[in-house]
XYZ file of C-alpha atoms in Angstrom:
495
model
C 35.437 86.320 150.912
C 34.208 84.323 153.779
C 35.538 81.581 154.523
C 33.454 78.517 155.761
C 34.406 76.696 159.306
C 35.470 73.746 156.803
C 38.381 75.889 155.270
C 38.742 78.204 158.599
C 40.079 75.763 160.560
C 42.098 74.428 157.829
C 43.367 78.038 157.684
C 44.127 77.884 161.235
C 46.876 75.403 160.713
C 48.904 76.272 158.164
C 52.257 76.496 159.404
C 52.024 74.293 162.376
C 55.456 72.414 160.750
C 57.451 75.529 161.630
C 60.101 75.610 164.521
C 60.281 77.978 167.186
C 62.878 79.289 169.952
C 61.746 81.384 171.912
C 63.538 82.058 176.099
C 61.280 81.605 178.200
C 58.250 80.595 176.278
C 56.337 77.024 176.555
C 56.717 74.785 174.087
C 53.237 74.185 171.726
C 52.725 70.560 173.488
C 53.171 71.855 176.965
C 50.537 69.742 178.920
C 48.225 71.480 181.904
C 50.324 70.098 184.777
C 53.674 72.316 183.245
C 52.024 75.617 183.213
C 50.149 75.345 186.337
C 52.833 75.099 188.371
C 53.907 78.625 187.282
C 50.968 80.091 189.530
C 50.511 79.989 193.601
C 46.839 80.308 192.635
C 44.452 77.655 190.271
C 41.058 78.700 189.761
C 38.012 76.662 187.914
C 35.852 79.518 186.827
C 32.996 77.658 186.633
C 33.236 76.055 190.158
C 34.169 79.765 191.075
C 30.524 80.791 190.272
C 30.750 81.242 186.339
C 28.052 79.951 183.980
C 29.476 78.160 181.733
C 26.129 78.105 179.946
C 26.311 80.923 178.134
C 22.978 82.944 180.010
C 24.776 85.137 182.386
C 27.942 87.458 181.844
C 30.895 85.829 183.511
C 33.119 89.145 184.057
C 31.837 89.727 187.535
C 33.477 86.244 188.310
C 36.707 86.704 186.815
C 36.849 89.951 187.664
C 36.607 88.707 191.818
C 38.997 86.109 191.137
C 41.724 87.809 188.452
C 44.950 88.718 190.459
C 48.937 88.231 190.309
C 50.228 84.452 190.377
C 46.810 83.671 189.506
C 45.545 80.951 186.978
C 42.435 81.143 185.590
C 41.161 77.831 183.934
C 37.627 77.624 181.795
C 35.973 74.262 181.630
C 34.361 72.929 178.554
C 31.143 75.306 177.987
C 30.237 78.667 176.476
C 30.809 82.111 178.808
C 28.522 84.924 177.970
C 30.392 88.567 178.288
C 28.999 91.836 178.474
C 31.962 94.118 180.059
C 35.340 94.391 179.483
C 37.770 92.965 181.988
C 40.797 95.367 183.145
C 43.743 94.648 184.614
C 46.970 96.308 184.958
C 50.651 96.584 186.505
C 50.530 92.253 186.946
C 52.593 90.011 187.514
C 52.032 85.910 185.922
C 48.620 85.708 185.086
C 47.047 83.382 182.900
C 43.348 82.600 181.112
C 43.105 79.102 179.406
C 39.971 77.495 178.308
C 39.454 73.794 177.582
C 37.000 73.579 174.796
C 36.091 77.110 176.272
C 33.537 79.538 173.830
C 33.844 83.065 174.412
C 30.111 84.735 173.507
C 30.672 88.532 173.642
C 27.223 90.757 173.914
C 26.072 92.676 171.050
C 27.357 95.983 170.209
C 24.260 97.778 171.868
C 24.433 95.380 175.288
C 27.578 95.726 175.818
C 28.168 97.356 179.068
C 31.004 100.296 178.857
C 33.294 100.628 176.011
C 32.265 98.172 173.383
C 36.002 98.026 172.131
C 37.452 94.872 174.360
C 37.085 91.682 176.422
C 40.237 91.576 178.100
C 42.214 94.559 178.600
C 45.397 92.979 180.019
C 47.735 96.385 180.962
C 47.883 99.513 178.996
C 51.383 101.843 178.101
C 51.729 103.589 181.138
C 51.125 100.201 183.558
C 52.215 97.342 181.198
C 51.648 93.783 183.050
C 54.403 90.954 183.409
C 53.583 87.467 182.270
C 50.760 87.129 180.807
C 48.854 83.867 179.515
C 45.787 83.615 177.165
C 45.124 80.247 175.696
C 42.760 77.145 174.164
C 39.679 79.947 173.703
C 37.117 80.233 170.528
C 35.031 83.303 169.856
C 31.798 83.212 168.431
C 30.638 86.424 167.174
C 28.425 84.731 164.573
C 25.595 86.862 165.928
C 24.902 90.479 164.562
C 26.932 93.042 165.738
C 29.207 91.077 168.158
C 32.771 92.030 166.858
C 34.845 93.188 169.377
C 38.634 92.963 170.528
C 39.052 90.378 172.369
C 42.027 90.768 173.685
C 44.483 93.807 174.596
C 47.800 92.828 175.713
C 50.678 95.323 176.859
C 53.156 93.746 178.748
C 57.009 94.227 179.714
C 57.773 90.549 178.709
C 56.405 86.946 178.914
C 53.386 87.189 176.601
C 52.355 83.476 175.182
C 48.660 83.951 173.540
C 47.768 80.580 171.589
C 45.273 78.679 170.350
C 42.332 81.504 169.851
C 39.987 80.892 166.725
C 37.326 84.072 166.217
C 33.992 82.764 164.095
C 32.156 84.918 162.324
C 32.751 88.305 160.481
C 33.398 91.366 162.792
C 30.229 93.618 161.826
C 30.141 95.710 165.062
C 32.551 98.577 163.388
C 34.564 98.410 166.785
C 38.596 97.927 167.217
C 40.059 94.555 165.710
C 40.317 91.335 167.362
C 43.669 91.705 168.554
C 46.224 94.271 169.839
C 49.341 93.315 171.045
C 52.488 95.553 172.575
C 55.930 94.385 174.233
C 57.075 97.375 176.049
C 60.451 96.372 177.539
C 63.390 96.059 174.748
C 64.885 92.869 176.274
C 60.953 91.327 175.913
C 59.577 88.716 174.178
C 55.993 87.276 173.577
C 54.694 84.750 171.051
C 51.260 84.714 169.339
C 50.506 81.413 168.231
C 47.151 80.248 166.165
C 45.344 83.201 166.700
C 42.724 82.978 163.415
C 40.091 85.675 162.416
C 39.208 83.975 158.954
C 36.389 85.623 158.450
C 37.580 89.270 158.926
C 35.753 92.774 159.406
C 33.017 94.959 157.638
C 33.848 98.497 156.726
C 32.662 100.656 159.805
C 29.919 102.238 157.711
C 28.356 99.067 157.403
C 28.089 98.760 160.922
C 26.327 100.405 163.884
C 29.730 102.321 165.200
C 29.146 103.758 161.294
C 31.103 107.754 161.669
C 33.020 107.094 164.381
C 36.050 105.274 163.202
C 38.176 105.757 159.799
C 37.507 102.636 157.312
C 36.699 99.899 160.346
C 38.837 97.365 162.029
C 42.883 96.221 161.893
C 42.870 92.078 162.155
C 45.733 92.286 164.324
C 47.836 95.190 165.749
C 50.986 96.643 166.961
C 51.855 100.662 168.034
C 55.101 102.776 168.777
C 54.628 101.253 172.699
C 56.475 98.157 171.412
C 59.945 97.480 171.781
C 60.381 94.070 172.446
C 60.600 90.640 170.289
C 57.079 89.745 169.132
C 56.585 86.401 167.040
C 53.645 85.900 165.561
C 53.361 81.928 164.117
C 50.707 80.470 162.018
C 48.026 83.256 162.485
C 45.410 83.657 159.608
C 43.411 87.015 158.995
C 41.163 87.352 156.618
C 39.848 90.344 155.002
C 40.232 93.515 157.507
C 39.014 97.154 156.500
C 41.765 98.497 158.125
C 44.831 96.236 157.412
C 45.252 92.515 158.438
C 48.661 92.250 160.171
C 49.475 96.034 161.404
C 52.882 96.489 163.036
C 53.871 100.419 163.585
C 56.453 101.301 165.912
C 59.886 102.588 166.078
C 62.371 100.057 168.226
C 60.920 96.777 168.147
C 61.214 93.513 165.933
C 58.208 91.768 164.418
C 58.605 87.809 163.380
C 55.688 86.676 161.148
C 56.323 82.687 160.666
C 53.826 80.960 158.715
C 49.736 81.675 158.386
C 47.660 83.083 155.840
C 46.701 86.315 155.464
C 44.002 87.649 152.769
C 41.968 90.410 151.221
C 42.720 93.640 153.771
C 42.568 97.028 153.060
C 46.040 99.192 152.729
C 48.024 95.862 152.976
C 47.489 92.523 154.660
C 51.035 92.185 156.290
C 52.201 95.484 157.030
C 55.358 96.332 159.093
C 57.148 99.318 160.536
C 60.236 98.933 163.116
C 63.594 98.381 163.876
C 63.784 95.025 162.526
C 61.591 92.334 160.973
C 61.096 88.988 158.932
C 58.285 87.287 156.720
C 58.684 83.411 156.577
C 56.586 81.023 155.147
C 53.929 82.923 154.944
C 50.977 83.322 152.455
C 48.810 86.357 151.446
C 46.367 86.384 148.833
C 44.304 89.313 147.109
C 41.541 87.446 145.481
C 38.406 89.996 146.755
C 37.941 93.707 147.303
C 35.075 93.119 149.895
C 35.734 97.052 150.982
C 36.288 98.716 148.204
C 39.480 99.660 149.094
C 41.717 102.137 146.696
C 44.716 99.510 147.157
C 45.282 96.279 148.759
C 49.003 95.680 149.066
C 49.732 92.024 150.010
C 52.676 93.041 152.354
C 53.932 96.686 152.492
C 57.340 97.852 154.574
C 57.044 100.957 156.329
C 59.639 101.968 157.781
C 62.602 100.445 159.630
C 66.604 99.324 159.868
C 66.201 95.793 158.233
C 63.653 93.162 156.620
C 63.678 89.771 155.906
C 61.183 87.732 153.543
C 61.720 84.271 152.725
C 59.825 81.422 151.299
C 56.634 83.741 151.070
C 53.909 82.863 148.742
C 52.208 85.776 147.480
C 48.737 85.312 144.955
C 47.355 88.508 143.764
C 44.137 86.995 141.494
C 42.775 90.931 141.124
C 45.476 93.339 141.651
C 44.889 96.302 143.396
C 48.042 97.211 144.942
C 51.479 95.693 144.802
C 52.516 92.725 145.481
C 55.414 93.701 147.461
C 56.055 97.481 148.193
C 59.098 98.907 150.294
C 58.954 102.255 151.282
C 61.092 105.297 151.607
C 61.566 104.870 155.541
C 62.885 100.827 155.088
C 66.980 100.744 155.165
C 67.596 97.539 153.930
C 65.552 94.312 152.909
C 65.707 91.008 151.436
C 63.270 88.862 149.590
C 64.506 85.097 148.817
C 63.362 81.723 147.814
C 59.576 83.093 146.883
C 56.905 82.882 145.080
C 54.488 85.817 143.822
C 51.816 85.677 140.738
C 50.171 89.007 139.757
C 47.209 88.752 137.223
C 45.618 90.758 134.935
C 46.088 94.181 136.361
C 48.138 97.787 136.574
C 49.849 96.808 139.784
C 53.644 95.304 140.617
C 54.703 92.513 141.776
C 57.992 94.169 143.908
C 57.680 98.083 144.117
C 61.270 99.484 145.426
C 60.157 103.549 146.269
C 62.917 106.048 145.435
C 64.091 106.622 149.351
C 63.893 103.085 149.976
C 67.852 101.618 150.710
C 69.631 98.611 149.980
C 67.584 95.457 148.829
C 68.505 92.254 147.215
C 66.233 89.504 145.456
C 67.344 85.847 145.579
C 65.895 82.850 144.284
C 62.290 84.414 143.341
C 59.327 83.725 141.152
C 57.432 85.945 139.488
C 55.087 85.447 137.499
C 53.076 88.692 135.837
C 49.781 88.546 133.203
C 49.252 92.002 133.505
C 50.756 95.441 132.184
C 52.706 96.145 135.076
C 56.784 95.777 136.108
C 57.414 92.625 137.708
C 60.195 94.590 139.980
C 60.472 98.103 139.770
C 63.222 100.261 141.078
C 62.913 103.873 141.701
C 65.527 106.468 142.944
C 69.313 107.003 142.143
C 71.496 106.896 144.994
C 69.336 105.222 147.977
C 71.183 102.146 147.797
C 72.083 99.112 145.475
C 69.648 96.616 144.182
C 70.831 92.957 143.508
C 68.585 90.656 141.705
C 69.841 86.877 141.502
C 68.045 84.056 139.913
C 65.367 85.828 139.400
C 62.487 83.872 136.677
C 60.080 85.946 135.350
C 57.592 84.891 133.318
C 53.598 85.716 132.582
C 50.977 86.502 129.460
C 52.216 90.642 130.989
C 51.384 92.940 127.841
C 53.228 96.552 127.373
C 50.503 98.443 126.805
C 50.931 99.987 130.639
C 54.287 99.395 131.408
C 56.768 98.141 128.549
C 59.463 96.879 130.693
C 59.574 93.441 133.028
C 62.116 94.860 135.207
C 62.529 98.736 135.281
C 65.259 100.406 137.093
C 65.953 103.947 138.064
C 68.682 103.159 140.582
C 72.650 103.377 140.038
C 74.971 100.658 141.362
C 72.524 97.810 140.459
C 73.078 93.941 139.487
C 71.498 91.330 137.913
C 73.007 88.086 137.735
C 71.032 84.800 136.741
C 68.182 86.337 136.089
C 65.378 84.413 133.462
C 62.942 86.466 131.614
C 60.453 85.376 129.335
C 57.617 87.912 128.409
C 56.127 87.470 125.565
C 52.704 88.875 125.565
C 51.312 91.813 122.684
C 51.947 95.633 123.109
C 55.235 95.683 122.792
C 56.835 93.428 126.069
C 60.585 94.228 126.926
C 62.811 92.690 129.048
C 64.735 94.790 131.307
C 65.629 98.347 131.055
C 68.168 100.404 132.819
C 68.127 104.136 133.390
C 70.296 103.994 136.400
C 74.438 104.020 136.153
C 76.890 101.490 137.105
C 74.635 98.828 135.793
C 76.009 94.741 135.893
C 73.951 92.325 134.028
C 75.773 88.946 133.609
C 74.987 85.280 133.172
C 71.322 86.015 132.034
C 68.422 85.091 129.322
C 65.840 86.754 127.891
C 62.625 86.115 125.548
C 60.513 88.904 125.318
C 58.075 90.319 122.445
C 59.753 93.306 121.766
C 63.424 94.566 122.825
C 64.816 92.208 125.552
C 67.305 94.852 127.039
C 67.302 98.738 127.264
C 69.971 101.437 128.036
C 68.482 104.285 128.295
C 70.303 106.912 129.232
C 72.807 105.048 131.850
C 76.427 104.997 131.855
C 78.574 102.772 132.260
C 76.670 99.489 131.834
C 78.155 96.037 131.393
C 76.534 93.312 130.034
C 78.147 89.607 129.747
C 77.603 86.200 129.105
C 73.772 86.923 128.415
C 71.370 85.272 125.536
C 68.973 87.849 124.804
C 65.923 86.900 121.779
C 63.066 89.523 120.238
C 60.202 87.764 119.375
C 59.026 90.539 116.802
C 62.880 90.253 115.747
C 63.210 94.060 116.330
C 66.821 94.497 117.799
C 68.153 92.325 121.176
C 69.700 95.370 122.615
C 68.797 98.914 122.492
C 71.112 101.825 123.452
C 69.336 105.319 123.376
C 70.580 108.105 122.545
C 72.283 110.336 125.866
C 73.527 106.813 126.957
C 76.866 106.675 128.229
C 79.493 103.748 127.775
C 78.543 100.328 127.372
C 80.840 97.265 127.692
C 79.579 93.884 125.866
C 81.215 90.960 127.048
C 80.253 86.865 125.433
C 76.532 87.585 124.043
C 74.425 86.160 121.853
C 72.379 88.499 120.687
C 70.709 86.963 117.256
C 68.688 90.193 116.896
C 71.975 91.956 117.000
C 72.413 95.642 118.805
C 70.767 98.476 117.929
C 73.420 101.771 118.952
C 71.066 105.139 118.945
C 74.345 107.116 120.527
């Protein structure tokens, strides 16, 4: 879906509410007189020789001018670019525009490689301080996506304010790339908004010479730093929409909206991470992609997500996956609806370690688990207060919550499932099994042991709709200690 500039800039300010600490990083209401004092050197583009008229390409000027301690300011007015502008090994240089339009050529004008308008250090010379600020894109004309900006730096990297119109058809890289290359590090990426997102690269005019088309916004193994990214909105990317891959470094997503990209539209690989206040929807497949996760964790030591709202309208991926490579994660005081569809709303993978679920919503209308847990020994699972409800069938999937995995607990959880096919509750296949303080509706059997040992369950209410049993032990199950039930469909012992 595209969004309209009505709802784009709307978009483009979600979040805004959201605190942020950051050393050594202006403020968001930092006026012009506080940041020009950072630089021995204040140039007006325009007055600097730069049409601001949008006729002639304005990289020969900036290119002159661009230089350490340098400030480069952009008067009200629209700035025509046809070549990329490179710098590396800096020190403290900023680009701000004032009502400033960036107009990028076409993809057959541009001059060199069509992949970038500002190429601000690279791996091997990273610069140090680096501004970008107060710009709009318009690549409403055919075939202008491009990146616009490139940004490897050691530390000091604020990037704010940048809103991209118009879908990125030219089949080149995404709009934004993004590295922190020094450990101790930070930078900040504030506002930056490509609503309207990316066309598959066979629908463009670089069709065959990139896999599926554009990321929205991306990080690689060069980054090692802190990067926070706050109220940033992507829309629909080929690629993925939020793309974070690297081995050392910590990713903070605070706030924005994020919707409709291919593989997942928050994904996240590295040492460290957290997902707050942030909300991804998957209401369009405007790809065709074979699975849109709405966030999906990589790989890494430790996640957090918290206060995430997650809408998947047409499933087609999960709602939430961890992978094998992710140690340990949390997901708390969330939201996630899951429609009509085969796909889940929290996928745990059998490698994937320690997580625990606090405080979360789900609600499911389609044959699918709301959480499922796979593996044995990778690590417990704790679910707490945990309300599932949902039209969910059990034609697909019979189970609301399946689990694989030994050493698990569920405490204060609420499940109500009552849709045809045969809905259950909860079953367990994994030993050492807690279930306590916890109430279920469902169509069919509300709780299953299957094959676990082991197993307590206490102080739980547990109701079949169809009146078939309230618990089920299978046969090969080990030992099960009931505790303060009410079971008024009684127990149904296949031992």
């Amino acid at each position: 879906m595209q969004f309209g500039r009505r709802s784009y800039l709307k978009g483009c300010v979600v979040g805004l509410g959201s605190t942020l600490s950051l050393a050594g990083v202006a403020g968001a209401a930092e006026g012009e007189e506080q940041y020009e004092q950072q630089y021995e050197t204040v140039v007006d583009v325009v007055e600097a020789g730069a049409d601001n008229g949008g006729d002639e390409s304005v990289t020969p000027v900036l290119r002159e001018h661009v230089g350490d301690n340098t400030l480069l300011k952009f008067p009200a007015g629209q700035y025509y670019m046809d070549e990329q502008l490179r710098l590396t090994g800096f020190e403290n240089v900023g680009f701000v525009g004032e009502n400033a339009t960036l107009i990028p050529a076409n993809y057959h004008e541009f001059d060199g490689p069509q992949y970038r308008l500002f190429r601000m250090g690279t791996s091997n010379t990273p610069g140090r301080d680096l501004r970008f600020a107060g710009f709009s894109v318009d690549q409403t004309a055919s075939d202008t996506g491009i990146r616009v900006l490139s940004a490897v730096v050691e530390d000091g990297l604020v990037v704010r304010n940048v809103f991209i119109h118009g879908i990125h058809d030219s089949g080149t890289w995404g709009p934004g790339w993004f590295d922190i290359t020094d450990s101790d590090g930070r930078g900040l990426v504030e506002r930056f908004c490509a609503a309207d997102g990316g066309l598959h690269v066979e629908d463009t005019p670089n069709a065959g010479n990139m896999w599926r088309g554009p990321t929205g916004i991306g990080v690689d193994p060069n980054h090692r730093g802190t990067l926070v990214f706050d109220s940033c909105v992507l829309g629909g990317f080929p690629g993925t929409g939020l793309y974070a891959s690297n081995e050392t470094g910590r990713i903070d997503v605070n706030g924005g909206r994020f919707r409709n990209s291919g593989t997942a539209s928050i994904r996240l690989g590295g040492a460290t991470g957290t997902i707050r206040d942030a909300t991804v929807v998957v209401d369009e497949n405007p790809h065709d992609s074979n699975g849109q996760h709405a966030i999906r964790l990589d790989h890494g030591d430790q996640f957090a997500l918290e206060g995430i709202s997650i809408d998947i309208d047409q499933p087609n991926g999960d709602a939430i996956r961890i992978m094998n490579g992710v140690d340990t994660t949390s997901i708390t005081n969330s939201e996630i609806s899951v429609a009509n569809g085969l796909n889940n709303g929290i996928r745990i993978d059998p490698e994937a370690g320690a997580t625990a679920i606090q405080d979360v919503d789900i609600e499911m209308d389609g044959s699918a688990n709301a959480v499922q847990i796979q593996g044995e020994d990778a690590g417990a699972v704790d679910l707490q207060d945990v309300r599932i409800t949902g039209d969910a069938d059990g034609s697909t999937m019979r189970h609301a919550i399946l689990c694989y995995r030994n050493d698990c607990r569920f405490d204060g959880l609420s499940v109500e499932q009552r849709g045809s096919n045969k809905r259950r509750g909860l079953e367990l296949r994994g030993d050492d099994a807690t279930v306590v303080n916890s109430e279920f509706e469902t169509t069919h059997t509300p709780i299953v042991v299957n094959g676990a040992d082991n197993v307590t369950v206490e102080n739980c209410y547990a109701d079949s709709v169809d009146d078939v049993s309230s618990l089920t032990i299978i046969g090969g199950s080990g030992s099960v200690s009931l505790a303060n039930n009410d079971f008024p469909d009684g127990v149904r012992d296949d031992r």
